[in-house]
Tab-separated table of C-alpha atoms in Angstrom:
chain	number	residue	atom	x	y	z
A	14	MET	CA	12.442	12.926	10.429
A	15	ARG	CA	12.710	16.401	11.717
A	16	ARG	CA	9.490	16.779	12.773
A	17	ARG	CA	9.640	18.945	16.207
A	18	PHE	CA	7.154	20.165	18.477
A	19	ARG	CA	6.383	23.018	16.202
A	20	ALA	CA	4.728	24.585	13.439
A	21	ALA	CA	7.598	24.881	11.590
A	22	GLU	CA	8.046	20.881	10.916
A	23	CYS	CA	4.505	20.434	10.504
A	24	ALA	CA	4.473	22.972	8.002
A	25	VAL	CA	1.202	24.550	8.826
A	26	ALA	CA	0.475	27.488	11.301
A	27	GLY	CA	-0.481	25.979	15.136
A	28	PHE	CA	-3.509	24.275	15.530
A	29	LEU	CA	-4.263	23.500	11.186
A	30	LEU	CA	-2.025	20.531	11.540
A	31	LEU	CA	-3.990	18.888	14.211
A	32	LEU	CA	-7.207	19.771	12.347
A	33	SER	CA	-5.780	18.206	9.016
A	34	THR	CA	-7.651	14.558	8.772
A	35	ALA	CA	-5.928	11.075	8.471
A	36	CYS	CA	-5.210	10.432	5.219
A	37	GLY	CA	-6.531	7.670	3.058
A	38	SER	CA	-6.790	4.082	4.128
A	39	ARG	CA	-3.917	2.225	5.983
A	40	LEU	CA	-2.633	-0.237	3.536
A	41	PRO	CA	-0.044	-3.358	4.589
A	42	GLU	CA	3.113	-2.969	3.281
A	43	SER	CA	2.516	-6.059	1.221
A	44	ASP	CA	0.182	-4.146	-0.857
A	45	PHE	CA	3.154	-2.168	-1.867
A	46	GLU	CA	5.500	-5.027	-2.653
A	47	ASN	CA	6.174	-7.372	-5.535
A	48	ARG	CA	3.796	-5.705	-8.224
A	49	PRO	CA	4.527	-4.898	-12.014
A	50	ASP	CA	5.506	-1.247	-12.706
A	51	GLU	CA	2.082	-0.617	-14.051
A	52	GLY	CA	1.165	2.692	-15.563
A	53	THR	CA	4.528	3.795	-15.272
A	54	PRO	CA	5.234	6.475	-18.150
A	55	THR	CA	8.117	5.834	-20.685
A	56	ARG	CA	8.864	8.577	-22.985
A	57	ALA	CA	10.410	9.173	-26.451
A	58	ASP	CA	13.416	11.211	-26.427
A	59	GLY	CA	12.372	14.736	-26.716
A	60	GLU	CA	9.096	14.453	-25.502
A	61	PRO	CA	8.479	16.543	-21.986
A	62	VAL	CA	8.643	15.130	-18.480
A	63	ARG	CA	6.039	15.681	-17.038
A	64	VAL	CA	5.247	16.357	-12.943
A	65	GLY	CA	2.582	17.301	-11.006
A	66	ILE	CA	1.836	19.599	-8.205
A	67	ILE	CA	-1.044	19.400	-5.648
A	68	THR	CA	-1.929	22.627	-3.893
A	69	SER	CA	-4.574	23.824	-1.463
A	70	ALA	CA	-4.627	27.077	-3.689
A	71	THR	CA	-8.280	27.660	-2.094
A	72	SER	CA	-8.862	26.207	1.026
A	73	PRO	CA	-10.879	27.324	4.316
A	74	VAL	CA	-7.500	28.775	5.386
A	75	GLY	CA	-6.854	31.401	2.962
A	76	GLY	CA	-5.996	32.020	-0.648
A	77	ASP	CA	-2.201	32.039	-0.505
A	78	ALA	CA	-1.605	30.012	2.432
A	79	PHE	CA	-0.167	26.945	0.493
A	80	THR	CA	0.873	28.454	-2.652
A	81	GLY	CA	4.776	28.805	-1.556
A	82	PRO	CA	5.981	25.854	-2.759
A	83	ARG	CA	4.163	25.414	-6.119
A	84	ASP	CA	5.270	28.657	-7.048
A	85	GLY	CA	9.254	27.828	-5.925
A	86	ALA	CA	9.107	24.790	-7.526
A	87	LYS	CA	7.476	26.119	-10.974
A	88	ALA	CA	10.238	28.942	-11.060
A	89	TYR	CA	13.032	26.483	-10.732
A	90	PHE	CA	11.500	24.701	-13.551
A	91	GLU	CA	10.772	27.868	-15.968
A	92	ARG	CA	14.831	28.087	-15.403
A	93	LEU	CA	15.443	24.771	-15.910
A	94	ASN	CA	13.517	24.977	-19.393
A	95	ALA	CA	15.046	28.074	-20.147
A	96	ARG	CA	18.237	26.304	-19.994
A	97	GLY	CA	17.056	23.086	-21.754
A	98	GLY	CA	16.029	21.252	-19.633
A	99	ILE	CA	16.691	17.508	-18.654
A	100	GLU	CA	18.877	16.219	-21.262
A	101	GLY	CA	16.927	18.515	-23.944
A	102	ARG	CA	13.239	17.445	-22.889
A	103	GLN	CA	11.273	20.131	-21.288
A	104	VAL	CA	9.662	19.834	-18.034
A	105	GLU	CA	5.934	20.242	-18.228
A	106	VAL	CA	4.360	21.208	-15.190
A	107	ARG	CA	0.692	19.964	-14.491
A	108	THR	CA	-1.220	21.904	-11.204
A	109	CYS	CA	-4.134	20.593	-9.247
A	110	ASP	CA	-6.110	22.928	-6.813
A	111	ASP	CA	-7.300	20.496	-4.325
A	112	GLY	CA	-9.516	23.043	-2.524
A	113	GLY	CA	-8.288	22.189	0.674
A	114	SER	CA	-10.662	19.325	0.883
A	115	GLY	CA	-10.148	15.289	1.018
A	116	VAL	CA	-12.474	14.568	-2.171
A	117	GLY	CA	-10.589	17.293	-4.079
A	118	ASN	CA	-7.519	15.888	-3.157
A	119	ASN	CA	-8.346	12.508	-4.743
A	120	GLU	CA	-9.385	13.850	-7.497
A	121	CYS	CA	-6.483	15.729	-8.065
A	122	VAL	CA	-4.726	12.335	-7.661
A	123	HIS	CA	-6.475	10.813	-10.177
A	124	LYS	CA	-5.978	13.750	-12.739
A	125	LEU	CA	-2.773	13.907	-12.244
A	126	VAL	CA	-1.827	10.193	-11.437
A	127	ASP	CA	-4.326	8.099	-13.699
A	128	GLU	CA	-5.007	10.511	-16.716
A	129	ASP	CA	-2.177	12.638	-17.132
A	130	LYS	CA	0.298	9.941	-16.526
A	131	VAL	CA	3.119	12.151	-14.286
A	132	VAL	CA	6.051	10.720	-13.632
A	133	ALA	CA	6.257	12.285	-10.415
A	134	LEU	CA	4.487	14.661	-7.784
A	135	VAL	CA	6.439	17.480	-6.693
A	136	ALA	CA	6.326	20.693	-3.835
A	137	GLY	CA	2.702	19.293	-2.909
A	138	SER	CA	0.912	21.262	-0.145
A	139	SER	CA	-2.183	20.130	0.915
A	140	LEU	CA	-4.581	20.787	3.554
A	141	ASP	CA	-5.555	17.301	3.695
A	142	TYR	CA	-3.429	14.941	1.425
A	143	ALA	CA	-6.552	11.855	1.339
A	144	GLY	CA	-5.150	10.788	-2.094
A	145	ALA	CA	-1.968	9.212	-0.241
A	146	SER	CA	-2.460	6.014	-0.176
A	147	ARG	CA	-3.602	5.707	-3.812
A	148	VAL	CA	-0.311	7.785	-4.993
A	149	SER	CA	1.900	5.239	-3.117
A	150	ARG	CA	-0.315	2.382	-4.713
A	151	ALA	CA	0.604	3.301	-7.966
A	152	ARG	CA	3.857	4.025	-6.815
A	153	VAL	CA	4.289	7.385	-7.818
A	154	PRO	CA	7.438	9.132	-6.073
A	155	ASP	CA	5.991	12.344	-3.870
A	156	ILE	CA	9.023	14.669	-3.865
A	157	GLY	CA	9.550	17.239	-1.370
A	158	GLY	CA	5.868	17.697	0.012
A	159	GLN	CA	4.879	19.875	3.120
A	160	PRO	CA	4.301	17.157	5.696
A	161	ILE	CA	0.890	18.925	7.005
A	162	GLY	CA	-0.500	15.561	8.008
A	163	PRO	CA	0.959	12.098	8.699
A	164	ALA	CA	0.900	10.450	5.336
A	165	TYR	CA	4.743	11.214	4.845
A	166	ASP	CA	5.626	9.061	7.613
A	167	THR	CA	2.914	6.644	6.772
A	168	TYR	CA	3.350	5.422	3.387
A	169	PRO	CA	6.404	4.193	0.879
A	170	HIS	CA	7.312	6.353	-2.326
A	171	LEU	CA	6.118	9.713	-0.482
A	172	TYR	CA	9.419	11.786	0.356
A	173	SER	CA	8.505	14.978	2.301
A	174	ILE	CA	10.964	17.825	2.212
A	175	TYR	CA	12.197	17.088	6.003
A	176	GLY	CA	12.902	13.206	5.763
A	177	SER	CA	11.430	10.780	8.223
A	178	LEU	CA	12.832	7.708	9.882
A	179	ALA	CA	9.699	5.677	10.219
A	180	PRO	CA	9.119	2.249	8.895
A	181	ARG	CA	6.128	3.814	6.147
A	182	ASN	CA	4.351	0.620	6.358
A	183	GLY	CA	1.133	1.781	6.005
A	184	LYS	CA	0.772	3.100	9.572
A	185	PRO	CA	1.812	6.484	10.696
A	186	GLY	CA	5.049	6.567	12.765
A	187	TRP	CA	5.967	3.701	14.920
A	188	ASP	CA	2.656	1.842	15.635
A	189	GLY	CA	0.782	4.988	15.259
A	190	LYS	CA	3.023	7.144	16.710
A	191	LEU	CA	5.242	10.031	15.639
A	192	TYR	CA	8.871	11.908	17.659
A	193	GLY	CA	9.923	14.565	17.790
A	194	GLY	CA	12.774	16.674	18.983
A	195	THR	CA	13.328	19.550	21.294
A	196	GLU	CA	16.227	21.120	19.117
A	197	VAL	CA	14.352	24.406	18.828
A	198	TYR	CA	13.840	24.968	22.903
A	199	ARG	CA	17.600	23.775	23.310
A	200	TYR	CA	18.760	26.689	21.141
A	201	PHE	CA	16.832	29.272	22.681
A	202	LYS	CA	17.841	28.106	26.108
A	203	ARG	CA	21.322	27.385	25.222
A	204	GLU	CA	22.034	30.401	22.601
A	205	GLN	CA	19.666	33.039	23.646
A	206	GLY	CA	19.298	32.155	27.664
A	207	ALA	CA	15.926	31.768	27.870
A	208	ARG	CA	14.346	30.600	31.027
A	209	THR	CA	10.635	31.233	30.745
A	210	ALA	CA	8.607	30.254	28.050
A	211	ALA	CA	4.790	30.924	27.434
A	212	VAL	CA	2.453	28.774	25.449
A	213	VAL	CA	-0.523	30.698	23.564
A	214	SER	CA	-3.769	28.571	22.736
A	215	TYR	CA	-7.383	28.741	21.976
A	216	ASN	CA	-9.805	26.842	24.169
A	217	GLN	CA	-10.748	24.538	21.052
A	218	PRO	CA	-9.606	21.002	21.090
A	219	ALA	CA	-6.995	20.958	18.229
A	220	SER	CA	-5.386	24.123	19.303
A	221	ALA	CA	-5.563	22.768	22.960
A	222	ALA	CA	-3.685	19.500	22.109
A	223	TYR	CA	-0.752	20.971	19.544
A	224	ALA	CA	-0.141	23.731	23.060
A	225	ARG	CA	-0.082	20.556	24.954
A	226	LEU	CA	2.862	19.266	22.702
A	227	VAL	CA	4.415	22.247	22.663
A	228	THR	CA	4.795	22.190	26.362
A	229	GLN	CA	6.095	18.884	26.580
A	230	GLY	CA	8.740	19.939	24.970
A	231	LEU	CA	9.685	22.946	27.065
A	232	GLU	CA	9.244	21.183	29.953
A	233	ALA	CA	11.443	18.677	28.912
A	234	GLU	CA	14.330	21.135	28.205
A	235	GLY	CA	14.004	22.541	31.875
A	236	TYR	CA	11.832	25.625	30.775
A	237	LYS	CA	9.216	27.336	33.721
A	238	VAL	CA	6.560	27.104	31.111
A	239	VAL	CA	3.580	29.327	31.492
A	240	THR	CA	0.251	28.329	29.594
A	241	GLU	CA	-2.458	30.745	28.187
A	242	GLN	CA	-5.545	29.973	26.924
A	243	VAL	CA	-8.066	32.500	25.057
A	244	ASP	CA	-11.719	32.187	23.622
A	245	PHE	CA	-11.456	30.980	20.053
A	246	SER	CA	-14.825	33.257	19.352
A	247	LEU	CA	-14.183	36.243	21.735
A	248	PRO	CA	-9.912	36.312	22.136
A	249	ASN	CA	-8.600	38.324	25.141
A	250	PHE	CA	-5.389	39.109	23.828
A	251	ARG	CA	-4.731	41.958	25.945
A	252	ALA	CA	-5.211	39.951	29.278
A	253	VAL	CA	-2.963	37.327	27.684
A	254	ALA	CA	-0.470	39.694	27.100
A	255	ALA	CA	-0.503	41.256	30.277
A	256	ASP	CA	0.018	37.898	31.824
A	257	LEU	CA	3.151	37.678	29.913
A	258	LYS	CA	4.225	40.782	30.868
A	259	GLU	CA	3.668	39.530	34.684
A	260	GLN	CA	5.024	36.436	34.444
A	261	GLY	CA	8.077	37.679	32.538
A	262	ALA	CA	7.891	35.279	29.694
A	263	ASP	CA	11.243	35.049	27.507
A	264	LEU	CA	9.757	33.214	24.831
A	265	VAL	CA	6.386	32.850	23.491
A	266	PHE	CA	4.958	29.987	21.269
A	267	ASP	CA	1.859	29.526	19.844
A	268	ALA	CA	-0.857	27.228	18.531
A	269	ILE	CA	-3.339	30.042	17.120
A	270	ASP	CA	-3.695	31.214	14.022
A	271	SER	CA	-2.128	34.399	11.595
A	272	TYR	CA	-4.830	36.565	12.531
A	273	GLY	CA	-4.543	35.491	16.030
A	274	ASN	CA	-0.707	36.419	16.233
A	275	ALA	CA	-1.193	39.543	14.530
A	276	GLN	CA	-3.638	40.433	17.269
A	277	LEU	CA	-1.479	39.333	20.121
A	278	CYS	CA	1.512	40.808	18.860
A	279	LYS	CA	-0.687	43.961	18.865
A	280	ALA	CA	-1.491	43.713	22.542
A	281	MET	CA	1.767	42.958	23.693
A	282	ASP	CA	2.758	46.055	22.424
A	283	ASP	CA	-0.318	48.031	23.988
A	284	VAL	CA	0.658	46.433	27.567
A	285	GLY	CA	4.860	46.722	26.832
A	286	ALA	CA	5.089	43.281	27.156
A	287	GLU	CA	8.516	42.660	25.963
A	288	VAL	CA	10.077	39.396	25.277
A	289	LEU	CA	13.290	38.070	23.977
A	290	ALA	CA	11.381	36.164	20.988
A	291	LYS	CA	7.998	35.669	19.526
A	292	VAL	CA	8.765	32.668	18.160
A	293	THR	CA	7.298	31.782	14.754
A	294	ASN	CA	7.227	28.975	12.036
A	295	VAL	CA	8.242	28.122	8.761
A	296	GLN	CA	4.855	29.170	6.772
A	297	ASN	CA	5.135	32.868	8.464
A	298	TRP	CA	8.864	33.158	7.408
A	299	THR	CA	7.931	35.340	4.744
A	300	SER	CA	8.452	38.632	3.577
A	301	LYS	CA	5.235	40.039	4.501
A	302	VAL	CA	5.909	40.865	8.140
A	303	ARG	CA	5.562	44.167	7.881
A	304	GLU	CA	2.482	44.575	6.769
A	305	ASP	CA	1.017	41.239	8.737
A	306	TYR	CA	2.720	42.801	11.694
A	307	LYS	CA	1.875	46.554	10.810
A	308	ASP	CA	0.387	47.841	14.254
A	309	SER	CA	3.236	46.168	16.351
A	310	PRO	CA	6.561	47.526	15.320
A	311	ARG	CA	8.429	46.331	19.007
A	312	CYS	CA	6.754	42.559	18.623
A	313	ARG	CA	7.433	42.494	15.163
A	314	ASN	CA	11.554	43.082	15.580
A	315	ALA	CA	11.320	40.510	18.545
A	316	LEU	CA	9.561	38.021	15.978
A	317	TRP	CA	12.060	34.899	15.241
A	318	ALA	CA	11.595	31.765	12.940
A	319	THR	CA	12.772	28.115	12.845
A	320	GLY	CA	12.926	25.910	10.597
A	321	SER	CA	14.934	22.982	8.460
A	322	SER	CA	16.144	25.558	5.179
A	323	ARG	CA	18.628	28.044	4.446
A	324	ASN	CA	17.190	31.517	5.268
A	325	TYR	CA	15.894	32.891	1.550
A	326	GLU	CA	17.270	35.985	2.521
A	327	ASP	CA	21.049	34.538	2.363
A	328	THR	CA	21.788	35.860	-0.928
A	329	ASP	CA	25.681	35.442	-0.006
A	330	HIS	CA	25.142	31.418	-0.605
A	331	GLU	CA	25.067	30.699	-3.969
A	332	ALA	CA	22.112	28.222	-4.476
A	333	VAL	CA	20.295	31.206	-2.400
A	334	ARG	CA	21.144	33.748	-4.763
A	335	GLU	CA	20.025	31.567	-7.828
A	336	PHE	CA	16.757	31.198	-6.208
A	337	ARG	CA	16.245	34.881	-5.581
A	338	ASP	CA	17.330	36.129	-8.885
A	339	ALA	CA	14.863	33.464	-10.743
A	340	THR	CA	12.170	34.659	-8.627
A	341	GLU	CA	12.785	38.290	-8.218
A	342	ASP	CA	9.327	39.208	-10.315
A	343	LEU	CA	7.591	37.323	-7.371
A	344	LYS	CA	5.356	40.350	-5.102
A	345	THR	CA	6.844	38.613	-1.974
A	346	HIS	CA	9.040	35.673	-1.081
A	347	SER	CA	8.756	32.751	1.209
A	348	GLN	CA	10.831	30.092	3.105
A	349	TRP	CA	8.174	27.947	1.657
A	350	GLN	CA	8.981	29.336	-1.930
A	351	LEU	CA	12.438	28.230	-1.405
A	352	GLU	CA	11.654	24.828	-0.093
A	353	GLY	CA	9.483	24.279	-3.098
A	354	TRP	CA	12.388	25.350	-5.418
A	355	ALA	CA	14.844	22.537	-3.601
A	356	ALA	CA	11.803	19.936	-3.841
A	357	ALA	CA	12.004	20.572	-7.764
A	358	MET	CA	15.749	20.274	-7.560
A	359	TRP	CA	15.562	17.169	-5.844
A	360	PHE	CA	13.435	15.624	-8.817
A	361	THR	CA	15.723	16.615	-11.587
A	362	ASP	CA	18.490	15.381	-9.900
A	363	ALA	CA	16.693	12.193	-9.846
A	364	ALA	CA	15.272	12.501	-13.333
A	365	GLU	CA	19.144	13.442	-14.601
A	366	SER	CA	19.954	10.051	-13.246
A	367	CYS	CA	17.398	8.265	-15.417
A	368	ALA	CA	17.945	10.402	-18.519
A	369	GLN	CA	20.467	7.965	-20.384
A	370	THR	CA	18.044	4.984	-20.111
A	371	ASP	CA	14.267	6.360	-19.369
A	372	ILE	CA	12.943	8.783	-16.644
A	373	THR	CA	10.136	6.710	-15.390
A	374	ARG	CA	8.416	6.466	-11.894
A	375	ALA	CA	10.316	3.318	-10.974
A	376	CYS	CA	13.852	5.050	-12.080
A	377	VAL	CA	13.060	8.361	-10.038
A	378	ASP	CA	11.838	6.514	-6.994
A	379	ARG	CA	15.193	4.096	-6.893
A	380	PHE	CA	17.213	7.540	-6.622
A	381	LEU	CA	15.198	9.098	-3.802
A	382	ALA	CA	15.505	5.417	-1.933
A	383	GLU	CA	18.839	5.780	-2.177
A	384	GLY	CA	18.957	8.896	-0.075
A	385	ALA	CA	18.067	6.075	2.970
A	386	GLU	CA	22.041	4.207	2.154
A	387	GLY	CA	23.758	6.980	3.815
A	388	LYS	CA	23.241	9.699	1.068
A	389	PRO	CA	21.527	12.698	2.387
A	390	TYR	CA	19.834	15.149	-0.081
A	391	THR	CA	20.796	18.995	1.017
A	392	ALA	CA	19.767	20.564	-2.463
A	393	ASP	CA	23.023	22.253	-3.003
A	394	GLY	CA	22.951	23.229	0.875
A	395	LEU	CA	19.425	24.616	0.763
A	396	LEU	CA	18.232	22.027	2.807
A	397	LEU	CA	19.595	20.071	5.942
A	398	PRO	CA	20.612	16.577	5.279
A	399	VAL	CA	17.027	15.050	4.530
A	400	THR	CA	17.212	11.227	4.832
A	401	TYR	CA	14.787	8.273	4.719
A	402	GLU	CA	15.843	5.132	7.032
A	403	ASN	CA	13.031	3.013	7.589
A	404	LEU	CA	13.985	2.712	11.336
A	405	SER	CA	12.381	-0.484	13.295
A	406	GLU	CA	12.342	1.381	16.176
A	407	PRO	CA	12.211	5.014	17.108
A	408	PRO	CA	15.363	6.540	18.100
A	409	LYS	CA	15.725	7.665	22.053
A	410	THR	CA	17.857	10.721	20.994
A	411	ARG	CA	19.225	12.442	17.914
A	412	ARG	CA	21.658	15.099	16.982
A	413	THR	CA	19.260	17.446	15.126
A	414	CYS	CA	19.862	20.906	13.920
A	415	VAL	CA	17.911	24.147	13.095
A	416	SER	CA	17.808	27.073	10.821
A	417	VAL	CA	17.074	29.862	12.686
A	418	ALA	CA	16.390	33.754	11.810
A	419	ARG	CA	15.151	36.606	13.362
A	420	TRP	CA	13.188	39.739	11.632
A	421	GLU	CA	14.867	43.207	11.914
A	422	ASP	CA	13.106	45.819	10.405
A	423	ALA	CA	16.196	47.327	8.494
A	424	GLU	CA	17.729	44.066	7.194
A	425	GLY	CA	14.534	41.375	7.098
A	426	TRP	CA	15.230	38.092	8.187
A	427	VAL	CA	18.640	37.818	9.236
A	428	SER	CA	19.985	34.390	10.253
A	429	GLN	CA	21.691	33.332	13.307
A	430	GLY	CA	24.258	31.253	12.976
A	431	ASP	CA	24.790	28.512	10.263
A	432	MET	CA	21.773	25.818	10.227
A	433	ASN	CA	24.617	23.292	9.932
A	434	SER	CA	25.937	24.063	13.399
A	435	ASN	CA	22.892	25.039	15.416
A	436	CYS	CA	22.784	21.224	16.166
A	437	PHE	CA	22.045	19.340	19.639
A	438	GLU	CA	21.552	16.129	20.642
A	439	VAL	CA	17.999	16.009	21.711
A	440	PRO	CA	15.600	13.616	23.560
A	441	GLN	CA	13.022	12.257	20.541
A	442	LEU	CA	9.390	12.545	22.630
A	443	SER	CA	6.250	10.908	20.985
A	444	TYR	CA	2.919	12.338	19.840
A	445	GLU	CA	-0.227	10.815	17.925
A	446	PRO	CA	-0.940	12.739	14.939
């Protein structure tokens, strides 16, 4: 479980994490046990292996906000098929746009799981994963999805791209509480010397709640915390920027949307507020920085991103280089694309382990479950080790690592140290999803 008090591990910009609704009904673990392997597809030799990808491709957030994981996974499967597929069997990808709604998500689950009989779901990114309990009841492995809501810390057979230590017995986390570490704040304090951090939010309940989580983590690491709140309808970012300058903030975290971030950065440039780092999240770790922050060159070059996967710009790494070669025709590149690629690789490794018998839902799920037995998954070094351990009690502290990159106009995203070395023993703090 690498859920942190930052949007990087929630995989959605700031307050959208908290706007997403609870996923489906909460069912006891007994509902998932001792059932026949109903509906598990079996395939004759040479028939395609069918997988599904559910994406909020159209949603209130915007047309391309959630498509990165899908695009990365499709690129992986296209290259895999060009090389002969899985033991000679092509991977057939069925996609479904849930529109960012719970109703649409349930419809996608029904279509892919019940009608198309996919072996697994891969690289999902849904604003409202309302069909999660149905996926779990059907024992369909959901592999490498983005944990926008609490579903991946709630149900068995669901495996997010970041892992989980929670029991996943039908309730989120432990008795309804999730836990996250403070490694991001520890990194900037220890490695960059930051001491004063600002947290910017809207006067909107979900945004304010997320800001409180960030503030809690920062205070646990001994920061002086400056909280700034702006009106959701008529935000005065210039006043916030002026106060950031006055308070001498080293870092800026936020619980606001992408548009608000761009406006905040512009205001910071306008008033001359310079910071060590304007910290953004994995969803905004993209090649569109120059476009998105075109009006704020100084703030733009103070952008830092944190996550749990290797920087998509690190082409010296063989696995990254293969990802970039396969996606060179895409108009933009992003960290979510790389994580979708890693999710597709994860499924492929599982399917190949079953190829000599049959690639079924149950066999693929067993491969995933074995990750809980001391076999963390790294996707050839693209991911920090992913584990699922089902601990009965939440850990009080944990050694966790973080991938960090800084934007530079001349170079793009530049990695700051190796993600497997940026590691800290940090407290695990509770929060309610």
